[in-house]
mmCIF file of N, CA and C in Angstrom:
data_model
loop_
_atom_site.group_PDB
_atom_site.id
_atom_site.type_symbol
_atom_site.label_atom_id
_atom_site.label_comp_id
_atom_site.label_asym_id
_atom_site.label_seq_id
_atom_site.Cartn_x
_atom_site.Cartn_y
_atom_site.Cartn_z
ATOM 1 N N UNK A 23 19.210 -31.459 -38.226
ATOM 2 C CA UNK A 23 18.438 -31.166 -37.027
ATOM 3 C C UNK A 23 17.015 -30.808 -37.422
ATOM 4 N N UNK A 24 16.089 -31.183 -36.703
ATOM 5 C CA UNK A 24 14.515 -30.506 -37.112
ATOM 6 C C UNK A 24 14.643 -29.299 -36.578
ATOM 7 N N UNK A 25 13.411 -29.065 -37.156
ATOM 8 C CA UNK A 25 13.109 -27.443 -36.606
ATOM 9 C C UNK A 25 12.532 -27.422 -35.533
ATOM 10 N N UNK A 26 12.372 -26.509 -34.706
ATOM 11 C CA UNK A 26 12.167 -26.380 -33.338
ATOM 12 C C UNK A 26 10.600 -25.488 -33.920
ATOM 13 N N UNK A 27 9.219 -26.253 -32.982
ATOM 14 C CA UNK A 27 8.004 -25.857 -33.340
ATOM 15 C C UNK A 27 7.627 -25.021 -31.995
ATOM 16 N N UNK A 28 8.053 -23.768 -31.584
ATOM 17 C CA UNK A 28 7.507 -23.156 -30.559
ATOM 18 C C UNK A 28 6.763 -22.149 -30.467
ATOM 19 N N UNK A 29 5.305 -22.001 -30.179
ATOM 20 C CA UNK A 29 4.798 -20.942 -30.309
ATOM 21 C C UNK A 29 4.455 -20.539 -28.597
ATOM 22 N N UNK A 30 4.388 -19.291 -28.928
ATOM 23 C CA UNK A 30 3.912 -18.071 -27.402
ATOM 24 C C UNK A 30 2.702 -17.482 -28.609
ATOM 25 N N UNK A 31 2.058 -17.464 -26.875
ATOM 26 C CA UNK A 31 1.080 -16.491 -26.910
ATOM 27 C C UNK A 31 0.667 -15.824 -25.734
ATOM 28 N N UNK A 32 0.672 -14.428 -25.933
ATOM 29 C CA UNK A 32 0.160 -13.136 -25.491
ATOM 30 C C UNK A 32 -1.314 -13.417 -25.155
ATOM 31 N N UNK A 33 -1.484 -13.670 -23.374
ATOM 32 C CA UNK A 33 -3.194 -13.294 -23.520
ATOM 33 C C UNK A 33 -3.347 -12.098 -22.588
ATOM 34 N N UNK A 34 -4.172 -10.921 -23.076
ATOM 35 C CA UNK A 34 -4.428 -9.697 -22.271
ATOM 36 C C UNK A 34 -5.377 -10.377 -21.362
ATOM 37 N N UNK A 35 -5.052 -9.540 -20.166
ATOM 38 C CA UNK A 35 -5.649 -9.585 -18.712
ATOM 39 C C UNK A 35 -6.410 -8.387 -18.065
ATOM 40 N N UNK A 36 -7.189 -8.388 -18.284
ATOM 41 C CA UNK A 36 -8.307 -6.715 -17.443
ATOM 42 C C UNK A 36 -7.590 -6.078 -16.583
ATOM 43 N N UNK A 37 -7.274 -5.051 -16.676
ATOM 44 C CA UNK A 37 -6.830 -4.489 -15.652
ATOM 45 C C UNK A 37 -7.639 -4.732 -14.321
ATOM 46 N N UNK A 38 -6.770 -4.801 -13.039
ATOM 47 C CA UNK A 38 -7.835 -4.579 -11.665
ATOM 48 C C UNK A 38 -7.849 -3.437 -11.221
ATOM 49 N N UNK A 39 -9.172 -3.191 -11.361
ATOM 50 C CA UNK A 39 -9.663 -2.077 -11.173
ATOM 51 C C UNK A 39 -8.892 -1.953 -9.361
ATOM 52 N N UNK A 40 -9.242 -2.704 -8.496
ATOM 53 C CA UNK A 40 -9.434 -2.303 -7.711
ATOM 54 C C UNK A 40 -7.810 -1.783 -6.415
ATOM 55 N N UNK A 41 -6.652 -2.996 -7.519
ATOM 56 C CA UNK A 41 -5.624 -2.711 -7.711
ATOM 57 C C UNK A 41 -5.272 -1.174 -7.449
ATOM 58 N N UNK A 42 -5.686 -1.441 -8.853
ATOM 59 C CA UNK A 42 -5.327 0.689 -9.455
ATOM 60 C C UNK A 42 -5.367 1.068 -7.855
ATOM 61 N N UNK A 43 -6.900 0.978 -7.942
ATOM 62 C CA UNK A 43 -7.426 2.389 -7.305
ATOM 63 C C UNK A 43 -6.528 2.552 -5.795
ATOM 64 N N UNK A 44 -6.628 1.173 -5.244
ATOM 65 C CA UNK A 44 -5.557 1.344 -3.899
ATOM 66 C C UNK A 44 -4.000 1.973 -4.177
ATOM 67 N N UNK A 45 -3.409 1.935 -4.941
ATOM 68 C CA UNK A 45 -2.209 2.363 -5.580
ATOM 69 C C UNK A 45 -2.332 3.392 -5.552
ATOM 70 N N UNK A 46 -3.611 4.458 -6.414
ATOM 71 C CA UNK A 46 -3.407 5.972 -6.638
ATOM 72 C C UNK A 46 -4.034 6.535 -5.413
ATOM 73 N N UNK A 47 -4.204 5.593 -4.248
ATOM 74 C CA UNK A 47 -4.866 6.133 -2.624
ATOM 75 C C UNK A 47 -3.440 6.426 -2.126
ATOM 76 N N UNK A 48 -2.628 5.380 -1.744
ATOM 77 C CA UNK A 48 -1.408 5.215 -1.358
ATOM 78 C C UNK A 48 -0.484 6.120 -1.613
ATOM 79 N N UNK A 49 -0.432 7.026 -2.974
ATOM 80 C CA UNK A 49 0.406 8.061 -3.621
ATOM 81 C C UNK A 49 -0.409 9.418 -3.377
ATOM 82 N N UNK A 50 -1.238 8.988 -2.877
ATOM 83 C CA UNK A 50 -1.929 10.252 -2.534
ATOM 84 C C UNK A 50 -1.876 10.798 -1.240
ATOM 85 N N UNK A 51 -2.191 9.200 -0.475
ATOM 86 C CA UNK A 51 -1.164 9.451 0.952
ATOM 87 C C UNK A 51 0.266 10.251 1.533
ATOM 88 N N UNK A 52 1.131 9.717 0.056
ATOM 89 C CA UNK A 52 2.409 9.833 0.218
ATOM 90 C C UNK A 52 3.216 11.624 -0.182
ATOM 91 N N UNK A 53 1.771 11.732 -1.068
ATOM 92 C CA UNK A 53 1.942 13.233 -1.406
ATOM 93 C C UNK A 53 1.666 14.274 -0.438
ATOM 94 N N UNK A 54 0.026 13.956 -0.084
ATOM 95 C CA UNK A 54 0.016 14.651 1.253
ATOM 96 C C UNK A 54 1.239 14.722 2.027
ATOM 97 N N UNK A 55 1.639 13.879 3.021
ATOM 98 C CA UNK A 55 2.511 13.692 3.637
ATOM 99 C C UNK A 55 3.815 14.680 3.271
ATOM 100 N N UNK A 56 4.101 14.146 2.365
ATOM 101 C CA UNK A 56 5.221 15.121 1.712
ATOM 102 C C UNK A 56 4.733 16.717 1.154
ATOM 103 N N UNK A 57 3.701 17.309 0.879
ATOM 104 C CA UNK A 57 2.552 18.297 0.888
ATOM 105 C C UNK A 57 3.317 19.019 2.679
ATOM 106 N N UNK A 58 3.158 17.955 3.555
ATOM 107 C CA UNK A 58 3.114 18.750 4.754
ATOM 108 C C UNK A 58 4.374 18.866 5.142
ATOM 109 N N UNK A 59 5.141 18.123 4.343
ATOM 110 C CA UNK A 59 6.421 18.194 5.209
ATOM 111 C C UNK A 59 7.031 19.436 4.257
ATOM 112 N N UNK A 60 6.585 19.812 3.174
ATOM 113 C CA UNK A 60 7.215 20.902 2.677
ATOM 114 C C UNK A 60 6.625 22.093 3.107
ATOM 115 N N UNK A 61 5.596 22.415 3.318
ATOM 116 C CA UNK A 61 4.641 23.385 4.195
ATOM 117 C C UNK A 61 5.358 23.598 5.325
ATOM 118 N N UNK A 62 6.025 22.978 6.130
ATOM 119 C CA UNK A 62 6.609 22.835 7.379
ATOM 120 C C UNK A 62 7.942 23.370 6.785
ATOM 121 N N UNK A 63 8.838 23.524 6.110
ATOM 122 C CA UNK A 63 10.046 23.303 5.930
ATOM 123 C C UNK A 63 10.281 24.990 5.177
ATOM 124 N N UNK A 64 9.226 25.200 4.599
ATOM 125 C CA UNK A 64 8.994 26.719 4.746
ATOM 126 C C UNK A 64 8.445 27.735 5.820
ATOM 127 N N UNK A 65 7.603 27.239 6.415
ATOM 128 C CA UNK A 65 7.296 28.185 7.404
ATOM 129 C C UNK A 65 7.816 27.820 8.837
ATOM 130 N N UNK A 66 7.858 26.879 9.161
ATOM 131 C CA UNK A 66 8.816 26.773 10.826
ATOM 132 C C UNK A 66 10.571 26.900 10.501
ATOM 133 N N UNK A 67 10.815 27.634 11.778
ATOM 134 C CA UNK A 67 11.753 28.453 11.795
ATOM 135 C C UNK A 67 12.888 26.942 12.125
ATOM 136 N N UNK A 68 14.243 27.197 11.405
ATOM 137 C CA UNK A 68 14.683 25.810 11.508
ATOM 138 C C UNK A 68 15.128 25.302 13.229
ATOM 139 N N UNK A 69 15.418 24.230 13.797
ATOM 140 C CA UNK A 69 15.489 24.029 15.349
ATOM 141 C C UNK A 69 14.943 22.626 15.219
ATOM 142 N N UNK A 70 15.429 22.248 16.787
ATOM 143 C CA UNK A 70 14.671 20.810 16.883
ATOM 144 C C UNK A 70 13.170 20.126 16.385
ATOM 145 N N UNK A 71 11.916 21.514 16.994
ATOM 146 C CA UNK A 71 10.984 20.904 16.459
ATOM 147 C C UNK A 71 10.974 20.505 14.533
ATOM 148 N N UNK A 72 11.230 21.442 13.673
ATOM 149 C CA UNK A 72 11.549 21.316 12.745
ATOM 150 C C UNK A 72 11.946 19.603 12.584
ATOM 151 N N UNK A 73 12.998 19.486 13.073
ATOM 152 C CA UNK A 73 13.817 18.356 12.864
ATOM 153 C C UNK A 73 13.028 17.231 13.024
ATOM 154 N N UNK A 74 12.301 17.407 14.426
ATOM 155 C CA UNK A 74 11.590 16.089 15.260
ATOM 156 C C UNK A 74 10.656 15.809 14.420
ATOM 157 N N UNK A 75 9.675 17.130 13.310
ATOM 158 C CA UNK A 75 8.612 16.604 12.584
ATOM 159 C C UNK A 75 9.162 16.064 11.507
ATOM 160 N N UNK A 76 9.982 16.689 10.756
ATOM 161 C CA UNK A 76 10.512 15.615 9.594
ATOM 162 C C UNK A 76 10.736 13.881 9.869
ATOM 163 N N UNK A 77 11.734 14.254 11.204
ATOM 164 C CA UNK A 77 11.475 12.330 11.181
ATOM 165 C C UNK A 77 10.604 11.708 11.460
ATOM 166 N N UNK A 78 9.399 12.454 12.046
ATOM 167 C CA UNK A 78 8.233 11.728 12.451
ATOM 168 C C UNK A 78 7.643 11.553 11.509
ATOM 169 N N UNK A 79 7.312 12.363 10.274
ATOM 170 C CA UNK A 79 6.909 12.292 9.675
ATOM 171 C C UNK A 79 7.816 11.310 8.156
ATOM 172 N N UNK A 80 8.962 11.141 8.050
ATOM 173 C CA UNK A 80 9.614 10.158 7.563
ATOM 174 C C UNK A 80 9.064 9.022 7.844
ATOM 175 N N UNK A 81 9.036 8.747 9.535
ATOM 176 C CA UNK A 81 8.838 7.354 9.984
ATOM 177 C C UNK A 81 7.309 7.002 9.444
ATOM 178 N N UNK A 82 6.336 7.905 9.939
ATOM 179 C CA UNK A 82 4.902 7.326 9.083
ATOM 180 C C UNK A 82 4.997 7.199 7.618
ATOM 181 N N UNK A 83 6.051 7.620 6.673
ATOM 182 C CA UNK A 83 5.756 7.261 5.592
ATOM 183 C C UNK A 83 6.510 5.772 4.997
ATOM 184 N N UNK A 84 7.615 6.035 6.420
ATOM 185 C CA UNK A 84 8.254 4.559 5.798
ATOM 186 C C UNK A 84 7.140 3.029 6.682
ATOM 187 N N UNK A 85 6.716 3.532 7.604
ATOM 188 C CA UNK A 85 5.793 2.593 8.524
ATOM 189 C C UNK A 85 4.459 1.898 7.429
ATOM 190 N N UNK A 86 3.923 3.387 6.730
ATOM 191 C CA UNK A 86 2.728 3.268 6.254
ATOM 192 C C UNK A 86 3.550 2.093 4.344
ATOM 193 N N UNK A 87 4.781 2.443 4.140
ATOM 194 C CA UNK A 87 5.122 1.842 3.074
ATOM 195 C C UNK A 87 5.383 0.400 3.163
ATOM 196 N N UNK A 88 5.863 0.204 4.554
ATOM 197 C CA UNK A 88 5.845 -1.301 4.679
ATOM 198 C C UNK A 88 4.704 -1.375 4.991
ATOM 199 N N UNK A 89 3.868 -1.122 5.004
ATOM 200 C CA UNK A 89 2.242 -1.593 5.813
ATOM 201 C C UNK A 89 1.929 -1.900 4.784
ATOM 202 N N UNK A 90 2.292 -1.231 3.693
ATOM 203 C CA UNK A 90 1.037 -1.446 2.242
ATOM 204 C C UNK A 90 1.975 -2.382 1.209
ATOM 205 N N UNK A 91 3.171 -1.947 1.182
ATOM 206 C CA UNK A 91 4.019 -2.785 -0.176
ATOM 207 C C UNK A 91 4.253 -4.418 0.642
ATOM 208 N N UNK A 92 4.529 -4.085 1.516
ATOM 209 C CA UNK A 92 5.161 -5.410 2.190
ATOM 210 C C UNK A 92 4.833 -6.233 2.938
ATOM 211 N N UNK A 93 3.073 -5.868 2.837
ATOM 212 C CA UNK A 93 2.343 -6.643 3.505
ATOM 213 C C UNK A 93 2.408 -6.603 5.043
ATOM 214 N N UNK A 94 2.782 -6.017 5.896
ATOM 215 C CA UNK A 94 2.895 -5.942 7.123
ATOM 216 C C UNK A 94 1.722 -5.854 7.507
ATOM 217 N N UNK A 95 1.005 -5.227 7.218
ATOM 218 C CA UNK A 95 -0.639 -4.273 7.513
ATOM 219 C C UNK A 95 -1.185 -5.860 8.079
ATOM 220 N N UNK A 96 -1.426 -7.011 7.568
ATOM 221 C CA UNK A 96 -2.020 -8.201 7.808
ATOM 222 C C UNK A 96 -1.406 -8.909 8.932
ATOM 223 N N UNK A 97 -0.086 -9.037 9.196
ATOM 224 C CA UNK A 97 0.877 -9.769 9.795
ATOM 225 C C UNK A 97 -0.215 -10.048 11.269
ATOM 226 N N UNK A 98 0.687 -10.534 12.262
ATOM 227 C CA UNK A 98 0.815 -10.901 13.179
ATOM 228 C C UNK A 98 1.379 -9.604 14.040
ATOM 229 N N UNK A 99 0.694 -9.407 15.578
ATOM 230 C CA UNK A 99 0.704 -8.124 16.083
ATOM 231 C C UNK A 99 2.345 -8.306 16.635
ATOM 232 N N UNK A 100 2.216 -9.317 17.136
ATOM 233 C CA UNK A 100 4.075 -9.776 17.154
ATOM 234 C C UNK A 100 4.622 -9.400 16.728
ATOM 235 N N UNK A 101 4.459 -9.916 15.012
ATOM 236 C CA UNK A 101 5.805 -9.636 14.278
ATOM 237 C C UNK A 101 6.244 -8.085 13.721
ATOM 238 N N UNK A 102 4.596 -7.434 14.282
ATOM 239 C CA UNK A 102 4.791 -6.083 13.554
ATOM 240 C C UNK A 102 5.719 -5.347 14.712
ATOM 241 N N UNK A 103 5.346 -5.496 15.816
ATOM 242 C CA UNK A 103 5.955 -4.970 17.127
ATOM 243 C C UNK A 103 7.779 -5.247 17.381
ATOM 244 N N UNK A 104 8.050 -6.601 16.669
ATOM 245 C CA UNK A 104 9.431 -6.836 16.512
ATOM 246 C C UNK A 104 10.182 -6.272 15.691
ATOM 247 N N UNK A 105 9.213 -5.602 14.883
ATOM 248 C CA UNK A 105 10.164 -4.751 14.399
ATOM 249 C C UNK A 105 10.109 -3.109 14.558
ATOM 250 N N UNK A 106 8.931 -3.228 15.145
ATOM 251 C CA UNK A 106 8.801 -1.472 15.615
ATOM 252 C C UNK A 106 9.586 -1.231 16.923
ATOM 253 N N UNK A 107 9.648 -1.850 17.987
ATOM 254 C CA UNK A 107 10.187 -1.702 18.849
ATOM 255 C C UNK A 107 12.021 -1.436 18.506
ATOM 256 N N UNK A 108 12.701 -2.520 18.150
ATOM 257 C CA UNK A 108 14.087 -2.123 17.826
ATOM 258 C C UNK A 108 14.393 -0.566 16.506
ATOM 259 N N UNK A 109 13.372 -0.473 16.003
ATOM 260 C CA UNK A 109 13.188 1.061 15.331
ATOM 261 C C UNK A 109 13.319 2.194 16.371
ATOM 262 N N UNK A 110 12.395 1.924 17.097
ATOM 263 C CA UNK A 110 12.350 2.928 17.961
ATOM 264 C C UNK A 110 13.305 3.492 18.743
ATOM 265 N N UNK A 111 14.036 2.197 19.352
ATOM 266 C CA UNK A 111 14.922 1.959 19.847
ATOM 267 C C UNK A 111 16.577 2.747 19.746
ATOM 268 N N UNK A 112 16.482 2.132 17.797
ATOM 269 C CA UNK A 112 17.556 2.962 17.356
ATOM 270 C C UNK A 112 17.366 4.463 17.223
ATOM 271 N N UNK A 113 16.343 4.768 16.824
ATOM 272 C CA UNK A 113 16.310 6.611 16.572
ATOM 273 C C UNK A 113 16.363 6.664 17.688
ATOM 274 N N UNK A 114 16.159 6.556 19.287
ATOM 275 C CA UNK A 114 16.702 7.420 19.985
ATOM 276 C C UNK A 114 17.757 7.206 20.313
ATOM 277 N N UNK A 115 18.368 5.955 20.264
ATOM 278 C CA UNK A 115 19.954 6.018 20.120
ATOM 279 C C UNK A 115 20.620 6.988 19.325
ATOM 280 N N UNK A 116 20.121 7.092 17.805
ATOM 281 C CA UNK A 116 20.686 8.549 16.908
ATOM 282 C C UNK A 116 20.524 9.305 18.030
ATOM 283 N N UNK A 117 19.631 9.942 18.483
ATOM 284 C CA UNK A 117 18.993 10.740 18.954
ATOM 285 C C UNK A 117 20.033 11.317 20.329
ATOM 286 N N UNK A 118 19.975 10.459 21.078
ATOM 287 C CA UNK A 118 21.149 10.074 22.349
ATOM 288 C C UNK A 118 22.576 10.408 22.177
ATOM 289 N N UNK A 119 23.144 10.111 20.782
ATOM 290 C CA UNK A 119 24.143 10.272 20.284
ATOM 291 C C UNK A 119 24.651 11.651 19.851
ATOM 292 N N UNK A 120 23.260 11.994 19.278
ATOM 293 C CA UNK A 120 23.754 13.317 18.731
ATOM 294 C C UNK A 120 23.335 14.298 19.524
ATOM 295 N N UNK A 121 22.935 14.335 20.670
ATOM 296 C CA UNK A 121 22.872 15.380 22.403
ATOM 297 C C UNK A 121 24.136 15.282 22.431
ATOM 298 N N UNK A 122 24.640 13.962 22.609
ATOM 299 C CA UNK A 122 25.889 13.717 23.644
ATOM 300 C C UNK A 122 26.977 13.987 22.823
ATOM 301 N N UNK A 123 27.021 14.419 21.448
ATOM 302 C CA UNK A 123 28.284 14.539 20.884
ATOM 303 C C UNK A 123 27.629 16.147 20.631
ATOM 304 N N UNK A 124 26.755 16.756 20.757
ATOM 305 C CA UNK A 124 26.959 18.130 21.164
ATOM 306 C C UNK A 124 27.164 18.768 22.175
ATOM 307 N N UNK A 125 26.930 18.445 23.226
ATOM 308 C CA UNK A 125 27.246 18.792 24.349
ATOM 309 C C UNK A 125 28.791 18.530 24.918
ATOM 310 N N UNK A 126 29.910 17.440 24.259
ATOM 311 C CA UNK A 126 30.936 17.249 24.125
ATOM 312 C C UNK A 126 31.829 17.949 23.185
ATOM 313 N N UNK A 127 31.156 18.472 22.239
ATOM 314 C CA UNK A 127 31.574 19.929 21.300
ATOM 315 C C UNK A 127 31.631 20.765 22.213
ATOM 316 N N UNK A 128 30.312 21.278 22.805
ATOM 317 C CA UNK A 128 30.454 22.382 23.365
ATOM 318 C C UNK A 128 31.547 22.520 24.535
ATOM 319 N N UNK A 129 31.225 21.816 24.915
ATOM 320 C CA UNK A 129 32.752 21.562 26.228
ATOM 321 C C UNK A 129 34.070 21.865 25.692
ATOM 322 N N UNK A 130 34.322 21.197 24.681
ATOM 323 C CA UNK A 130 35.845 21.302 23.897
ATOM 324 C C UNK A 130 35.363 22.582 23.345
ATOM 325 N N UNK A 131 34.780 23.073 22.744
ATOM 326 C CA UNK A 131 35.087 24.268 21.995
ATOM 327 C C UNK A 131 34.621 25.440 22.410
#
């Protein structure tokens, strides 16, 4: 058999600058965010509002993560709305669900 003649080569690529810099914006976003939601989680007394800001504040970080990783931010106002709307939709279904299966506790118990 001959020998097999294969060479690779490694060529370095510049970092993008500008890459980076949106990346360490985005985590900075994400810290804040989480910054406030722990600020909150110590000082408000636990109860619905408590509750209502965590997921609100969940939802902007998962909204703002597809906006930026997954390209949504560019899309089509359509396609962004097709999927915000059935979101919405479902948390207050959670939402709906878990009134109505407390208030059905409370009855039974």
């Amino acid at each position: 058999m001959g020998e097999l003649d294969e060479t690779s080569s490694v060529a370095y690529q510049p970092a993008n600058k500008s890459k980076i810099r949106k990346l360490w914006i985005i985590a900075l976003i994400m810290a804040v965010i989480t910054a406030i939601e722990f600020v909150f989680a110590t000082v408000l007394p636990r109860g619905p509002l408590l509750y209502f800001t965590f997921v609100a504040l969940t939802i902007v970080k998962a909204f703002y993560i597809v906006a930026e990783f997954m390209h949504l931010k560019g899309e089509v106002k359509t396609l962004i709305w097709s999927i915000i709307i059935p979101l919405v939709f479902v948390v207050w279904l959670i939402i709906a669900l878990l009134a109505e299966g407390a208030s059905i506790f409370e009855l039974k118990f």
